[in-house]
Amino acid sequence: SSEVYLLGGVVTSYKDGEGNEYIAVRPDAKMDGSKPISGGLSHCWPQFGPGEIQQHGFARNVNWTVKSMTDTTVELELAPSDYTKEMWDKEFLCTFSVDLADDQLNTKMFVENKGEESFDFQAALHSYFTVSSMDNLEIAGSFEGKEFLNKMVGEGEMQTEDRSVITIGEEYDRVYKGVNDPVLNDKGTGKALSVLNTAGWEDTVLWNPFGDEGMGYNNFVCVESVKFDPVTLEGGSSWTGDMALKAGDL
């Protein structure tokens, strides 16, 4: 099963056939629309992090509209409004599709330039995943030898990862360029969750506010699907980000 909120177009739940929940929502999250939902597969668009407009852009704190819906699929749409035009006056159309398949959850972010002038954007799914505890978590993938931006050092420092499997024992905010095949292995649940980035999403961000009890740091990790380098979208063209979640046993 899966749940999707129109506020931010955010997927807040994905349970497998056995009822295991894989998507986390922080205990301090506000679900009343007063602020973006802290959890789920949260959209960062058209900006990731700080920049010319508000942190992580506006897609996560506006209501998306339902374009189509079935028992197992939903297609949401985000078009320019007076609110977005004040910040970012571009002729865009975003469509986010969620498809609950038998053995995985499929998502597609589709960005169109409906105008004649090109625009640049960044994109991310700021994905929160459940963890039985940080001690039980290992994140596998093609991390070894990759450069990453460690945002916890000074103003941010480029470092090289020497591990093939990531464990987290301190506060993390790291951008791994060119890594898009993470697998979350949880010894506490005996489950593995593969994040299948098959188009568009080229990078992975790992974030955890280690030690912050109010955020519930010990029961979630953000393993984000990211297009960190800006995309230049010419008039009339489009960009697609495909990400699926596939759960299995360790």
PDB file of C-alpha atoms in Angstrom:
ATOM      1  CA  SER A   1       0.000   0.000   0.000  1.00  0.00           C
ATOM      2  CA  SER A   2       1.050   3.598  -0.408  1.00  0.00           C
ATOM      3  CA  GLU A   3      -0.110   7.044   0.734  1.00  0.00           C
ATOM      4  CA  VAL A   4       0.424  10.330  -1.102  1.00  0.00           C
ATOM      5  CA  TYR A   5      -0.282  13.862   0.158  1.00  0.00           C
ATOM      6  CA  LEU A   6      -1.267  16.618  -2.267  1.00  0.00           C
ATOM      7  CA  LEU A   7       0.712  19.085  -0.145  1.00  0.00           C
ATOM      8  CA  GLY A   8       4.143  18.828  -1.718  1.00  0.00           C
ATOM      9  CA  GLY A   9       3.071  15.836  -3.817  1.00  0.00           C
ATOM     10  CA  VAL A  10       4.826  13.693  -1.234  1.00  0.00           C
ATOM     11  CA  VAL A  11       4.626   9.908  -0.824  1.00  0.00           C
ATOM     12  CA  THR A  12       4.454   9.321   2.946  1.00  0.00           C
ATOM     13  CA  SER A  13       4.057   5.539   3.085  1.00  0.00           C
ATOM     14  CA  TYR A  14       5.068   2.398   1.232  1.00  0.00           C
ATOM     15  CA  LYS A  15       4.248  -0.969   2.783  1.00  0.00           C
ATOM     16  CA  ASP A  16       5.040  -4.339   1.249  1.00  0.00           C
ATOM     17  CA  GLY A  17       2.645  -7.299   1.198  1.00  0.00           C
ATOM     18  CA  GLU A  18       3.722  -8.264   4.718  1.00  0.00           C
ATOM     19  CA  GLY A  19       2.918  -4.807   6.081  1.00  0.00           C
ATOM     20  CA  ASN A  20       6.530  -3.646   6.510  1.00  0.00           C
ATOM     21  CA  GLU A  21       6.810   0.147   6.245  1.00  0.00           C
ATOM     22  CA  TYR A  22       9.784   1.520   4.298  1.00  0.00           C
ATOM     23  CA  ILE A  23       9.092   5.270   4.143  1.00  0.00           C
ATOM     24  CA  ALA A  24       9.564   7.386   7.254  1.00  0.00           C
ATOM     25  CA  VAL A  25       7.878  10.563   8.465  1.00  0.00           C
ATOM     26  CA  ARG A  26       9.641  12.373  11.292  1.00  0.00           C
ATOM     27  CA  PRO A  27       7.876  12.561  14.689  1.00  0.00           C
ATOM     28  CA  ASP A  28       8.168  16.373  14.565  1.00  0.00           C
ATOM     29  CA  ALA A  29       6.527  16.590  11.136  1.00  0.00           C
ATOM     30  CA  LYS A  30       3.585  18.955  10.668  1.00  0.00           C
ATOM     31  CA  MET A  31       0.804  17.368   8.609  1.00  0.00           C
ATOM     32  CA  ASP A  32      -1.582  20.340   8.762  1.00  0.00           C
ATOM     33  CA  GLY A  33      -0.085  22.320   5.879  1.00  0.00           C
ATOM     34  CA  SER A  34       1.654  24.882   8.088  1.00  0.00           C
ATOM     35  CA  LYS A  35       5.051  23.833   6.722  1.00  0.00           C
ATOM     36  CA  PRO A  36       6.446  21.222   4.289  1.00  0.00           C
ATOM     37  CA  ILE A  37       6.044  17.639   5.528  1.00  0.00           C
ATOM     38  CA  SER A  38       9.278  16.464   7.174  1.00  0.00           C
ATOM     39  CA  GLY A  39       9.403  12.990   5.741  1.00  0.00           C
ATOM     40  CA  GLY A  40       8.341  10.852   2.818  1.00  0.00           C
ATOM     41  CA  LEU A  41       9.668  11.200  -0.708  1.00  0.00           C
ATOM     42  CA  SER A  42       9.858  14.979  -0.476  1.00  0.00           C
ATOM     43  CA  HIS A  43      10.393  17.081  -3.618  1.00  0.00           C
ATOM     44  CA  CYS A  44      13.274  19.540  -3.849  1.00  0.00           C
ATOM     45  CA  TRP A  45      12.529  21.520  -7.006  1.00  0.00           C
ATOM     46  CA  PRO A  46      13.546  23.674  -8.853  1.00  0.00           C
ATOM     47  CA  GLN A  47      16.407  24.128  -6.400  1.00  0.00           C
ATOM     48  CA  PHE A  48      18.296  21.778  -4.078  1.00  0.00           C
ATOM     49  CA  GLY A  49      19.489  23.321  -0.834  1.00  0.00           C
ATOM     50  CA  PRO A  50      20.146  27.064  -0.510  1.00  0.00           C
ATOM     51  CA  GLY A  51      20.246  29.389  -3.516  1.00  0.00           C
ATOM     52  CA  GLU A  52      18.432  32.203  -5.255  1.00  0.00           C
ATOM     53  CA  ILE A  53      14.979  31.133  -4.041  1.00  0.00           C
ATOM     54  CA  GLN A  54      13.831  29.491  -0.800  1.00  0.00           C
ATOM     55  CA  GLN A  55      15.611  26.419   0.588  1.00  0.00           C
ATOM     56  CA  HIS A  56      14.880  23.346  -1.589  1.00  0.00           C
ATOM     57  CA  GLY A  57      12.573  25.342  -3.879  1.00  0.00           C
ATOM     58  CA  PHE A  58       8.774  25.467  -3.722  1.00  0.00           C
ATOM     59  CA  ALA A  59       7.479  22.098  -4.967  1.00  0.00           C
ATOM     60  CA  ARG A  60       7.365  20.675  -1.428  1.00  0.00           C
ATOM     61  CA  ASN A  61       5.202  23.403   0.082  1.00  0.00           C
ATOM     62  CA  VAL A  62       2.478  23.911  -2.514  1.00  0.00           C
ATOM     63  CA  ASN A  63      -0.532  21.745  -3.292  1.00  0.00           C
ATOM     64  CA  TRP A  64      -0.243  19.547  -6.365  1.00  0.00           C
ATOM     65  CA  THR A  65      -3.380  18.609  -8.319  1.00  0.00           C
ATOM     66  CA  VAL A  66      -4.566  15.110  -9.219  1.00  0.00           C
ATOM     67  CA  LYS A  67      -4.355  14.598 -12.977  1.00  0.00           C
ATOM     68  CA  SER A  68      -5.429  10.937 -12.937  1.00  0.00           C
ATOM     69  CA  MET A  69      -5.901   8.141 -10.424  1.00  0.00           C
ATOM     70  CA  THR A  70      -6.608   4.408 -10.227  1.00  0.00           C
ATOM     71  CA  ASP A  71      -6.513   1.890  -7.354  1.00  0.00           C
ATOM     72  CA  THR A  72      -2.750   1.499  -7.753  1.00  0.00           C
ATOM     73  CA  THR A  73      -1.587   4.696  -9.509  1.00  0.00           C
ATOM     74  CA  VAL A  74      -1.776   8.442  -9.119  1.00  0.00           C
ATOM     75  CA  GLU A  75      -0.520  11.206 -11.384  1.00  0.00           C
ATOM     76  CA  LEU A  76       0.005  14.618  -9.798  1.00  0.00           C
ATOM     77  CA  GLU A  77       0.633  17.911 -11.552  1.00  0.00           C
ATOM     78  CA  LEU A  78       2.327  21.152 -10.543  1.00  0.00           C
ATOM     79  CA  ALA A  79       1.900  24.215 -12.754  1.00  0.00           C
ATOM     80  CA  PRO A  80       2.964  27.850 -12.218  1.00  0.00           C
ATOM     81  CA  SER A  81       0.887  29.948  -9.816  1.00  0.00           C
ATOM     82  CA  ASP A  82       1.091  33.554  -8.637  1.00  0.00           C
ATOM     83  CA  TYR A  83       3.045  32.239  -5.625  1.00  0.00           C
ATOM     84  CA  THR A  84       5.659  30.409  -7.714  1.00  0.00           C
ATOM     85  CA  LYS A  85       5.923  33.158 -10.346  1.00  0.00           C
ATOM     86  CA  GLU A  86       6.934  35.683  -7.696  1.00  0.00           C
ATOM     87  CA  MET A  87       9.980  33.504  -6.965  1.00  0.00           C
ATOM     88  CA  TRP A  88      10.641  31.797 -10.260  1.00  0.00           C
ATOM     89  CA  ASP A  89       8.803  33.073 -13.330  1.00  0.00           C
ATOM     90  CA  LYS A  90       9.317  30.157 -15.731  1.00  0.00           C
ATOM     91  CA  GLU A  91       6.850  28.309 -17.952  1.00  0.00           C
ATOM     92  CA  PHE A  92       7.127  24.833 -16.477  1.00  0.00           C
ATOM     93  CA  LEU A  93       4.902  21.842 -15.902  1.00  0.00           C
ATOM     94  CA  CYS A  94       5.859  19.094 -13.434  1.00  0.00           C
ATOM     95  CA  THR A  95       4.136  15.720 -13.383  1.00  0.00           C
ATOM     96  CA  PHE A  96       4.846  13.202 -10.631  1.00  0.00           C
ATOM     97  CA  SER A  97       3.536   9.664 -11.101  1.00  0.00           C
ATOM     98  CA  VAL A  98       3.375   6.924  -8.471  1.00  0.00           C
ATOM     99  CA  ASP A  99       2.666   3.314  -9.422  1.00  0.00           C
ATOM    100  CA  LEU A 100       2.205   0.597  -6.792  1.00  0.00           C
ATOM    101  CA  ALA A 101       3.337  -2.608  -8.519  1.00  0.00           C
ATOM    102  CA  ASP A 102       3.231  -6.135  -7.089  1.00  0.00           C
ATOM    103  CA  ASP A 103       6.776  -6.068  -5.769  1.00  0.00           C
ATOM    104  CA  GLN A 104       7.926  -2.439  -5.943  1.00  0.00           C
ATOM    105  CA  LEU A 105       6.892   1.218  -5.893  1.00  0.00           C
ATOM    106  CA  ASN A 106       7.618   3.127  -9.113  1.00  0.00           C
ATOM    107  CA  THR A 107       7.905   6.917  -9.294  1.00  0.00           C
ATOM    108  CA  LYS A 108       8.456   9.272 -12.225  1.00  0.00           C
ATOM    109  CA  MET A 109       9.224  12.986 -12.087  1.00  0.00           C
ATOM    110  CA  PHE A 110       8.579  14.596 -15.483  1.00  0.00           C
ATOM    111  CA  VAL A 111       9.560  18.233 -16.024  1.00  0.00           C
ATOM    112  CA  GLU A 112       8.499  20.107 -19.163  1.00  0.00           C
ATOM    113  CA  ASN A 113       9.511  23.523 -20.441  1.00  0.00           C
ATOM    114  CA  LYS A 114       6.293  24.885 -21.925  1.00  0.00           C
ATOM    115  CA  GLY A 115       7.876  28.175 -22.968  1.00  0.00           C
ATOM    116  CA  GLU A 116      10.401  29.261 -25.583  1.00  0.00           C
ATOM    117  CA  GLU A 117      13.228  30.372 -23.287  1.00  0.00           C
ATOM    118  CA  SER A 118      15.459  27.817 -21.573  1.00  0.00           C
ATOM    119  CA  PHE A 119      15.641  27.529 -17.777  1.00  0.00           C
ATOM    120  CA  ASP A 120      17.945  25.773 -15.317  1.00  0.00           C
ATOM    121  CA  PHE A 121      16.851  23.640 -12.387  1.00  0.00           C
ATOM    122  CA  GLN A 122      18.065  21.133  -9.820  1.00  0.00           C
ATOM    123  CA  ALA A 123      15.915  18.267  -8.593  1.00  0.00           C
ATOM    124  CA  ALA A 124      15.841  15.764  -5.752  1.00  0.00           C
ATOM    125  CA  LEU A 125      13.642  13.333  -3.934  1.00  0.00           C
ATOM    126  CA  HIS A 126      14.562  14.061  -0.314  1.00  0.00           C
ATOM    127  CA  SER A 127      13.629  10.490   0.609  1.00  0.00           C
ATOM    128  CA  TYR A 128      13.180   9.463   4.245  1.00  0.00           C
ATOM    129  CA  PHE A 129      13.457   5.717   4.891  1.00  0.00           C
ATOM    130  CA  THR A 130      12.651   3.741   8.031  1.00  0.00           C
ATOM    131  CA  VAL A 131      15.487   2.263  10.093  1.00  0.00           C
ATOM    132  CA  SER A 132      15.149  -0.084  13.099  1.00  0.00           C
ATOM    133  CA  SER A 133      18.163   1.735  14.573  1.00  0.00           C
ATOM    134  CA  MET A 134      21.260   3.397  13.127  1.00  0.00           C
ATOM    135  CA  ASP A 135      23.418   0.622  14.622  1.00  0.00           C
ATOM    136  CA  ASN A 136      21.596  -1.889  12.403  1.00  0.00           C
ATOM    137  CA  LEU A 137      21.955   0.064   9.152  1.00  0.00           C
ATOM    138  CA  GLU A 138      24.452  -0.448   6.369  1.00  0.00           C
ATOM    139  CA  ILE A 139      24.135   1.377   3.030  1.00  0.00           C
ATOM    140  CA  ALA A 140      25.711  -0.457   0.109  1.00  0.00           C
ATOM    141  CA  GLY A 141      26.364   0.876  -3.389  1.00  0.00           C
ATOM    142  CA  SER A 142      29.167   2.132  -5.624  1.00  0.00           C
ATOM    143  CA  PHE A 143      30.503   4.539  -2.969  1.00  0.00           C
ATOM    144  CA  GLU A 144      34.108   3.373  -2.775  1.00  0.00           C
ATOM    145  CA  GLY A 145      36.548   5.725  -4.509  1.00  0.00           C
ATOM    146  CA  LYS A 146      33.873   8.352  -5.214  1.00  0.00           C
ATOM    147  CA  GLU A 147      34.292  12.002  -4.331  1.00  0.00           C
ATOM    148  CA  PHE A 148      31.662  13.523  -2.076  1.00  0.00           C
ATOM    149  CA  LEU A 149      30.867  16.947  -0.698  1.00  0.00           C
ATOM    150  CA  ASN A 150      30.917  16.771   3.094  1.00  0.00           C
ATOM    151  CA  LYS A 151      28.709  19.664   4.175  1.00  0.00           C
ATOM    152  CA  MET A 152      29.551  19.078   7.860  1.00  0.00           C
ATOM    153  CA  VAL A 153      33.148  20.317   7.399  1.00  0.00           C
ATOM    154  CA  GLY A 154      33.543  24.100   7.284  1.00  0.00           C
ATOM    155  CA  GLU A 155      31.703  25.555   4.295  1.00  0.00           C
ATOM    156  CA  GLY A 156      31.737  22.113   2.685  1.00  0.00           C
ATOM    157  CA  GLU A 157      34.771  20.043   1.731  1.00  0.00           C
ATOM    158  CA  MET A 158      35.329  17.583  -1.098  1.00  0.00           C
ATOM    159  CA  GLN A 159      36.499  14.227   0.255  1.00  0.00           C
ATOM    160  CA  THR A 160      37.011  10.745  -1.170  1.00  0.00           C
ATOM    161  CA  GLU A 161      35.056   7.762   0.182  1.00  0.00           C
ATOM    162  CA  ASP A 162      37.230   4.746   1.020  1.00  0.00           C
ATOM    163  CA  ARG A 163      34.385   2.505   2.192  1.00  0.00           C
ATOM    164  CA  SER A 164      32.241   0.239   0.040  1.00  0.00           C
ATOM    165  CA  VAL A 165      29.516   0.091   2.716  1.00  0.00           C
ATOM    166  CA  ILE A 166      28.425   3.196   4.629  1.00  0.00           C
ATOM    167  CA  THR A 167      27.589   3.164   8.336  1.00  0.00           C
ATOM    168  CA  ILE A 168      26.474   6.316  10.147  1.00  0.00           C
ATOM    169  CA  GLY A 169      27.648   7.194  13.643  1.00  0.00           C
ATOM    170  CA  GLU A 170      27.649  10.995  13.490  1.00  0.00           C
ATOM    171  CA  GLU A 171      25.640  13.784  11.873  1.00  0.00           C
ATOM    172  CA  TYR A 172      25.683  13.324   8.090  1.00  0.00           C
ATOM    173  CA  ASP A 173      25.096  15.653   5.156  1.00  0.00           C
ATOM    174  CA  ARG A 174      27.007  14.308   2.166  1.00  0.00           C
ATOM    175  CA  VAL A 175      26.541  14.651  -1.587  1.00  0.00           C
ATOM    176  CA  TYR A 176      27.931  11.622  -3.455  1.00  0.00           C
ATOM    177  CA  LYS A 177      28.323  12.611  -7.101  1.00  0.00           C
ATOM    178  CA  GLY A 178      27.879   9.777  -9.574  1.00  0.00           C
ATOM    179  CA  VAL A 179      26.456   7.291  -7.048  1.00  0.00           C
ATOM    180  CA  ASN A 180      22.848   6.291  -7.779  1.00  0.00           C
ATOM    181  CA  ASP A 181      22.594   2.629  -6.729  1.00  0.00           C
ATOM    182  CA  PRO A 182      22.160   2.663  -2.922  1.00  0.00           C
ATOM    183  CA  VAL A 183      20.774  -0.329  -1.016  1.00  0.00           C
ATOM    184  CA  LEU A 184      19.664   0.025   2.612  1.00  0.00           C
ATOM    185  CA  ASN A 185      20.410  -3.144   4.580  1.00  0.00           C
ATOM    186  CA  ASP A 186      18.732  -3.274   7.992  1.00  0.00           C
ATOM    187  CA  LYS A 187      19.954  -6.080  10.248  1.00  0.00           C
ATOM    188  CA  GLY A 188      17.193  -5.290  12.736  1.00  0.00           C
ATOM    189  CA  THR A 189      14.367  -6.078  10.312  1.00  0.00           C
ATOM    190  CA  GLY A 190      16.285  -8.472   8.049  1.00  0.00           C
ATOM    191  CA  LYS A 191      15.175  -6.369   5.077  1.00  0.00           C
ATOM    192  CA  ALA A 192      16.994  -4.744   2.188  1.00  0.00           C
ATOM    193  CA  LEU A 193      15.591  -1.781   0.277  1.00  0.00           C
ATOM    194  CA  SER A 194      17.028  -1.043  -3.159  1.00  0.00           C
ATOM    195  CA  VAL A 195      16.675   2.495  -4.493  1.00  0.00           C
ATOM    196  CA  LEU A 196      16.523   1.952  -8.255  1.00  0.00           C
ATOM    197  CA  ASN A 197      17.430   5.212  -9.997  1.00  0.00           C
ATOM    198  CA  THR A 198      17.024   4.278 -13.663  1.00  0.00           C
ATOM    199  CA  ALA A 199      16.810   7.724 -15.317  1.00  0.00           C
ATOM    200  CA  GLY A 200      17.696  11.302 -14.434  1.00  0.00           C
ATOM    201  CA  TRP A 201      18.758  10.812 -10.820  1.00  0.00           C
ATOM    202  CA  GLU A 202      22.578  10.684 -11.018  1.00  0.00           C
ATOM    203  CA  ASP A 203      23.684  11.428  -7.447  1.00  0.00           C
ATOM    204  CA  THR A 204      22.920  10.389  -3.878  1.00  0.00           C
ATOM    205  CA  VAL A 205      22.723  12.529  -0.746  1.00  0.00           C
ATOM    206  CA  LEU A 206      23.003  10.909   2.687  1.00  0.00           C
ATOM    207  CA  TRP A 207      21.533  12.950   5.540  1.00  0.00           C
ATOM    208  CA  ASN A 208      20.900  12.140   9.185  1.00  0.00           C
ATOM    209  CA  PRO A 209      20.699  14.546  12.155  1.00  0.00           C
ATOM    210  CA  PHE A 210      22.539  12.051  14.381  1.00  0.00           C
ATOM    211  CA  GLY A 211      21.811  12.593  18.075  1.00  0.00           C
ATOM    212  CA  ASP A 212      18.689  14.739  17.526  1.00  0.00           C
ATOM    213  CA  GLU A 213      16.018  12.916  19.539  1.00  0.00           C
ATOM    214  CA  GLY A 214      13.323  15.450  18.606  1.00  0.00           C
ATOM    215  CA  MET A 215      13.734  14.566  14.930  1.00  0.00           C
ATOM    216  CA  GLY A 216      13.791  10.847  15.757  1.00  0.00           C
ATOM    217  CA  TYR A 217      17.261  10.442  14.191  1.00  0.00           C
ATOM    218  CA  ASN A 218      17.621   6.798  15.218  1.00  0.00           C
ATOM    219  CA  ASN A 219      14.647   5.578  13.176  1.00  0.00           C
ATOM    220  CA  PHE A 220      15.204   7.155   9.776  1.00  0.00           C
ATOM    221  CA  VAL A 221      17.846   7.968   7.234  1.00  0.00           C
ATOM    222  CA  CYS A 222      17.592  10.197   4.172  1.00  0.00           C
ATOM    223  CA  VAL A 223      19.006   8.509   1.085  1.00  0.00           C
ATOM    224  CA  GLU A 224      18.113  11.066  -1.534  1.00  0.00           C
ATOM    225  CA  SER A 225      17.858  10.670  -5.307  1.00  0.00           C
ATOM    226  CA  VAL A 226      19.412  13.823  -6.710  1.00  0.00           C
ATOM    227  CA  LYS A 227      20.307  15.658  -9.918  1.00  0.00           C
ATOM    228  CA  PHE A 228      22.852  17.961  -8.303  1.00  0.00           C
ATOM    229  CA  ASP A 229      24.370  19.662 -11.358  1.00  0.00           C
ATOM    230  CA  PRO A 230      21.728  21.984 -12.852  1.00  0.00           C
ATOM    231  CA  VAL A 231      19.754  20.799 -15.878  1.00  0.00           C
ATOM    232  CA  THR A 232      19.369  23.321 -18.696  1.00  0.00           C
ATOM    233  CA  LEU A 233      15.986  22.669 -20.257  1.00  0.00           C
ATOM    234  CA  GLU A 234      15.436  24.240 -23.661  1.00  0.00           C
ATOM    235  CA  GLY A 235      12.013  25.493 -24.707  1.00  0.00           C
ATOM    236  CA  GLY A 236       9.712  22.604 -25.597  1.00  0.00           C
ATOM    237  CA  SER A 237      11.956  19.927 -24.078  1.00  0.00           C
ATOM    238  CA  SER A 238      11.581  17.700 -21.010  1.00  0.00           C
ATOM    239  CA  TRP A 239      13.519  15.858 -18.293  1.00  0.00           C
ATOM    240  CA  THR A 240      12.607  12.600 -16.576  1.00  0.00           C
ATOM    241  CA  GLY A 241      13.663  11.211 -13.200  1.00  0.00           C
ATOM    242  CA  ASP A 242      12.727   7.555 -12.632  1.00  0.00           C
ATOM    243  CA  MET A 243      13.096   6.025  -9.171  1.00  0.00           C
ATOM    244  CA  ALA A 244      11.677   2.760  -7.841  1.00  0.00           C
ATOM    245  CA  LEU A 245      11.797   1.162  -4.399  1.00  0.00           C
ATOM    246  CA  LYS A 246      12.221  -2.598  -4.266  1.00  0.00           C
ATOM    247  CA  ALA A 247      12.272  -4.455  -0.963  1.00  0.00           C
ATOM    248  CA  GLY A 248      13.699  -7.890  -0.265  1.00  0.00           C
ATOM    249  CA  ASP A 249      15.258 -10.024   2.444  1.00  0.00           C
ATOM    250  CA  LEU A 250      18.882  -9.763   3.550  1.00  0.00           C
TER     251      LEU A 250
END
